[in-house]
Structures are given as C-alpha cells and as structure tokens.
Short mmCIF file of C-alpha atoms in Angstrom, two decimals:
data_model
loop_
_atom_site.label_atom_id
_atom_site.label_comp_id
_atom_site.label_asym_id
_atom_site.label_seq_id
_atom_site.Cartn_x
_atom_site.Cartn_y
_atom_site.Cartn_z
CA MET U 825 -40.01 62.14 52.06
CA SER U 826 -40.82 61.33 55.62
CA THR U 827 -39.91 62.18 59.12
CA ASN U 828 -37.47 59.85 60.89
CA GLY U 829 -38.91 56.63 62.21
CA ASN U 830 -39.01 57.61 65.88
CA GLU U 831 -41.07 60.62 65.66
CA ALA U 832 -44.66 60.92 64.42
CA PRO U 833 -45.62 64.37 62.69
CA ALA U 834 -47.42 66.68 65.00
CA THR U 835 -51.35 66.56 64.77
CA TRP U 836 -52.62 70.25 64.75
CA LEU U 837 -56.00 71.02 65.82
CA SER U 838 -57.98 74.10 65.69
CA GLN U 839 -59.39 75.24 69.18
CA ASP U 840 -62.93 74.29 68.18
CA ALA U 841 -61.71 70.70 66.98
CA HIS U 842 -59.85 70.33 70.31
CA ASP U 843 -62.93 71.53 72.39
CA ARG U 844 -65.31 69.03 70.48
CA LEU U 845 -62.99 66.06 70.85
CA GLN U 846 -62.65 67.07 74.60
CA ALA U 847 -66.31 67.06 75.01
CA GLU U 848 -66.49 63.76 73.21
CA LEU U 849 -64.13 62.35 75.59
CA ASP U 850 -65.93 63.73 78.71
CA GLU U 851 -69.05 62.44 77.45
CA LEU U 852 -67.75 59.01 77.05
CA ILE U 853 -66.21 59.08 80.25
CA ALA U 854 -69.40 60.21 81.90
CA ASN U 855 -71.07 57.43 80.12
CA ARG U 856 -68.99 54.60 81.70
CA PRO U 857 -71.40 53.88 84.59
CA VAL U 858 -74.44 53.49 82.19
CA ILE U 859 -72.83 51.03 80.29
CA ALA U 860 -71.47 49.32 83.23
CA ALA U 861 -75.10 49.00 84.76
CA GLU U 862 -76.42 47.69 81.31
CA ILE U 863 -73.89 44.89 81.51
CA ASN U 864 -74.94 44.05 85.09
CA ALA U 865 -78.65 44.12 84.30
CA ARG U 866 -77.95 41.79 81.18
CA ARG U 867 -75.87 39.47 83.22
CA GLU U 868 -78.64 38.92 85.65
CA GLU U 869 -80.91 37.69 82.96
CA GLY U 870 -79.07 34.43 83.18
CA ASP U 871 -77.08 32.25 80.72
CA LEU U 872 -74.42 34.46 79.22
CA ARG U 873 -73.56 31.94 76.40
CA GLU U 874 -77.06 32.83 74.66
CA ASN U 875 -77.47 36.45 75.99
CA GLY U 876 -77.37 38.77 73.02
CA GLY U 877 -78.01 41.76 75.08
CA TYR U 878 -75.03 41.01 77.29
CA HIS U 879 -72.64 40.42 74.54
CA ALA U 880 -73.87 43.60 72.68
CA ALA U 881 -73.34 45.53 75.88
CA ARG U 882 -69.91 44.17 76.34
CA GLU U 883 -68.99 45.02 72.82
CA GLU U 884 -70.22 48.80 73.24
CA GLN U 885 -68.23 48.92 76.18
CA GLY U 886 -65.03 47.72 74.40
CA LYS U 887 -65.65 50.17 71.70
CA ALA U 888 -66.24 53.13 73.91
CA GLU U 889 -63.01 52.28 75.95
CA GLY U 890 -60.87 52.02 72.77
CA ARG U 891 -62.35 55.42 71.75
CA ILE U 892 -61.54 56.92 75.20
CA LEU U 893 -57.86 55.74 75.04
CA TYR U 894 -57.43 57.03 71.40
CA LEU U 895 -58.82 60.46 72.28
CA LYS U 896 -56.86 60.65 75.64
CA GLU U 897 -53.57 60.10 73.37
CA LEU U 898 -54.63 62.29 70.52
CA LEU U 899 -55.54 65.23 72.96
CA ARG U 900 -52.49 64.54 75.02
CA THR U 901 -50.13 64.94 72.07
CA ALA U 902 -51.82 67.36 69.62
CA LYS U 903 -50.86 70.88 69.14
CA VAL U 904 -53.66 73.35 69.35
CA GLY U 905 -53.45 76.61 67.14
CA GLU U 906 -52.30 77.23 63.92
CA ALA U 907 -49.69 75.01 62.23
CA PRO U 908 -46.43 77.05 61.68
CA ASP U 909 -45.59 78.10 58.22
CA ALA U 910 -43.43 75.53 56.60
CA ASP U 911 -41.23 75.62 53.56
CA ALA U 912 -42.47 72.06 52.59
CA VAL U 913 -45.45 69.87 52.88
CA SER U 914 -46.31 68.94 56.31
CA PRO U 915 -49.52 67.76 58.38
CA GLY U 916 -52.08 70.52 58.92
CA MET U 917 -51.66 71.95 55.17
CA VAL U 918 -53.91 72.25 52.22
CA VAL U 919 -52.22 70.62 49.51
CA THR U 920 -52.91 70.89 45.71
CA ILE U 921 -51.39 68.49 43.43
CA TYR U 922 -51.74 67.09 40.05
CA PHE U 923 -51.50 63.45 38.70
CA ASP U 924 -49.13 62.08 36.22
CA ASP U 925 -48.14 64.77 33.62
CA ASP U 926 -51.45 66.41 33.34
CA ALA U 927 -51.63 69.88 35.12
CA ASP U 928 -55.36 70.01 34.60
CA ASP U 929 -55.95 66.87 36.52
CA THR U 930 -55.59 68.54 40.10
CA GLU U 931 -56.92 67.62 43.56
CA THR U 932 -56.85 69.66 46.66
CA PHE U 933 -56.98 68.02 50.14
CA LEU U 934 -56.01 68.48 53.71
CA LEU U 935 -53.26 66.56 54.90
CA GLY U 936 -54.00 65.59 58.44
CA SER U 937 -55.69 63.44 61.00
CA ARG U 938 -59.08 61.91 60.14
CA GLU U 939 -60.33 63.58 63.31
CA ILE U 940 -60.38 66.71 61.55
CA ALA U 941 -62.45 65.45 58.60
CA SER U 942 -65.71 66.61 60.47
CA THR U 943 -64.53 70.17 60.48
CA THR U 944 -63.82 70.62 56.82
CA ASP U 945 -65.40 70.12 53.53
CA LEU U 946 -62.21 69.18 52.04
CA THR U 947 -61.13 65.62 51.43
CA VAL U 948 -58.46 64.53 54.23
CA TYR U 949 -55.66 62.37 53.65
CA SER U 950 -53.43 61.04 56.42
CA PRO U 951 -49.72 61.72 56.54
CA GLU U 952 -49.48 57.84 57.09
CA SER U 953 -51.48 57.05 53.74
CA ALA U 954 -49.34 56.24 50.74
CA LEU U 955 -49.98 59.47 49.22
CA GLY U 956 -49.41 61.21 52.35
CA LYS U 957 -45.98 59.65 52.85
CA ALA U 958 -44.79 60.60 49.30
CA ILE U 959 -45.58 64.04 49.65
CA LEU U 960 -44.65 64.69 52.96
CA GLY U 961 -41.56 67.12 52.98
CA GLY U 962 -42.19 67.92 49.23
CA LYS U 963 -41.83 71.35 47.67
CA SER U 964 -43.94 73.25 45.21
CA GLY U 965 -43.12 71.67 41.70
CA GLN U 966 -41.71 68.50 43.16
CA THR U 967 -42.81 65.22 41.67
CA CYS U 968 -43.19 62.19 43.73
CA THR U 969 -44.36 58.66 43.00
CA TYR U 970 -46.21 56.30 45.38
CA THR U 971 -47.71 52.83 45.22
CA ALA U 972 -51.48 52.89 45.40
CA PRO U 973 -53.44 49.85 47.17
CA SER U 974 -53.90 48.29 43.90
CA GLY U 975 -50.44 48.12 43.17
CA ALA U 976 -50.31 50.80 40.61
CA ASP U 977 -47.45 53.43 40.72
CA ILE U 978 -48.85 56.91 40.59
CA LYS U 979 -47.01 59.97 40.07
CA VAL U 980 -48.04 63.21 41.57
CA THR U 981 -46.66 66.73 41.41
CA VAL U 982 -47.00 69.35 44.26
CA VAL U 983 -48.65 72.69 42.90
CA SER U 984 -49.12 74.33 46.24
CA PHE U 985 -49.21 74.15 49.88
CA GLU U 986 -50.39 76.31 52.64
CA PRO U 987 -51.48 75.95 56.34
CA TYR U 988 -55.01 75.03 57.10
CA SER U 989 -56.82 77.79 58.58
CA GLY U 990 -60.15 75.79 59.37
#
C-alpha cells in the first residue's frame, strides 16, 4: 500500500534533528567563500587540464552545493515535532515485522528518512524502499509481499507500529 503518486509522505523530524540539519546547512553556506577561494587559488596555478587540486576543489564545491539544495528542500518540507498517531504504518513509526511465517524471525526498525539515522540506534528503512513501500499503510497482523533487490519475493507480517519518540 502506498500514498497516491503525487504526494510524498511527510518527513517528520524531531526538533533536535531539525536543529542539527539547520546548523549543517548554515555551516555549508558559510563555507561557500572558502571553497570559492580555494578554486581561485588552484586556477591561478596554471594549466587546468592537469591541475588535480583545481578539479578536487570543484568536485568539493559540487558536493557541497548538492547537499545545500537537498537540506534546503528537506527543511522546507519537513514537519517538526511528533508524528501524529496513526491507525496504519506511516513514515516516522517504529515498526516490528516478522519474515515469512516465522513469528520468531522479527526485526524492529524506524520507517523514515535516512537523515534521522544519525539520531537513533535503530535501523532506518526509507518509505521509498521495497520493504517501506510494501508495509506503508499496513495494519497489525497484515501480511505484505515485496520483491528484494535480489529478485526474491519476501513475505513480511506487521506485528506492531508506534510513533518514533526519538
């Protein structure tokens, strides 16, 4: 089960996670002049075709700008606080499942953004992953099947889910 194709599931961030991501964004933006100065210094060294320092600085700039764009969009669209209680599996929930028909083979994980992975000891699965898509909207006791990257069909049953409290 999944949401309609036009609307991405909400990304919920704790206030702490939001503040850390905002601090990272601020630091990346503040570091822009340093990277630009490094590029200019390397450019003045001469032939750009064989200037490894110049190309490394440009690559670093590209990565930083990509991260800035990503963080700006994430922080613009994220919801801060506790995810609302839900009667079905949704992003921001701690989910326990079991595999195949073996109720002893369980796994508990957080269904959410990879960005939150640094704030928890839980394994984090994205709602866009094969497993995430399969259980999204699921209820306790519901069995879902998904295709693993290896091509194998895997059956899981939702045992429980609750909002992540961080």
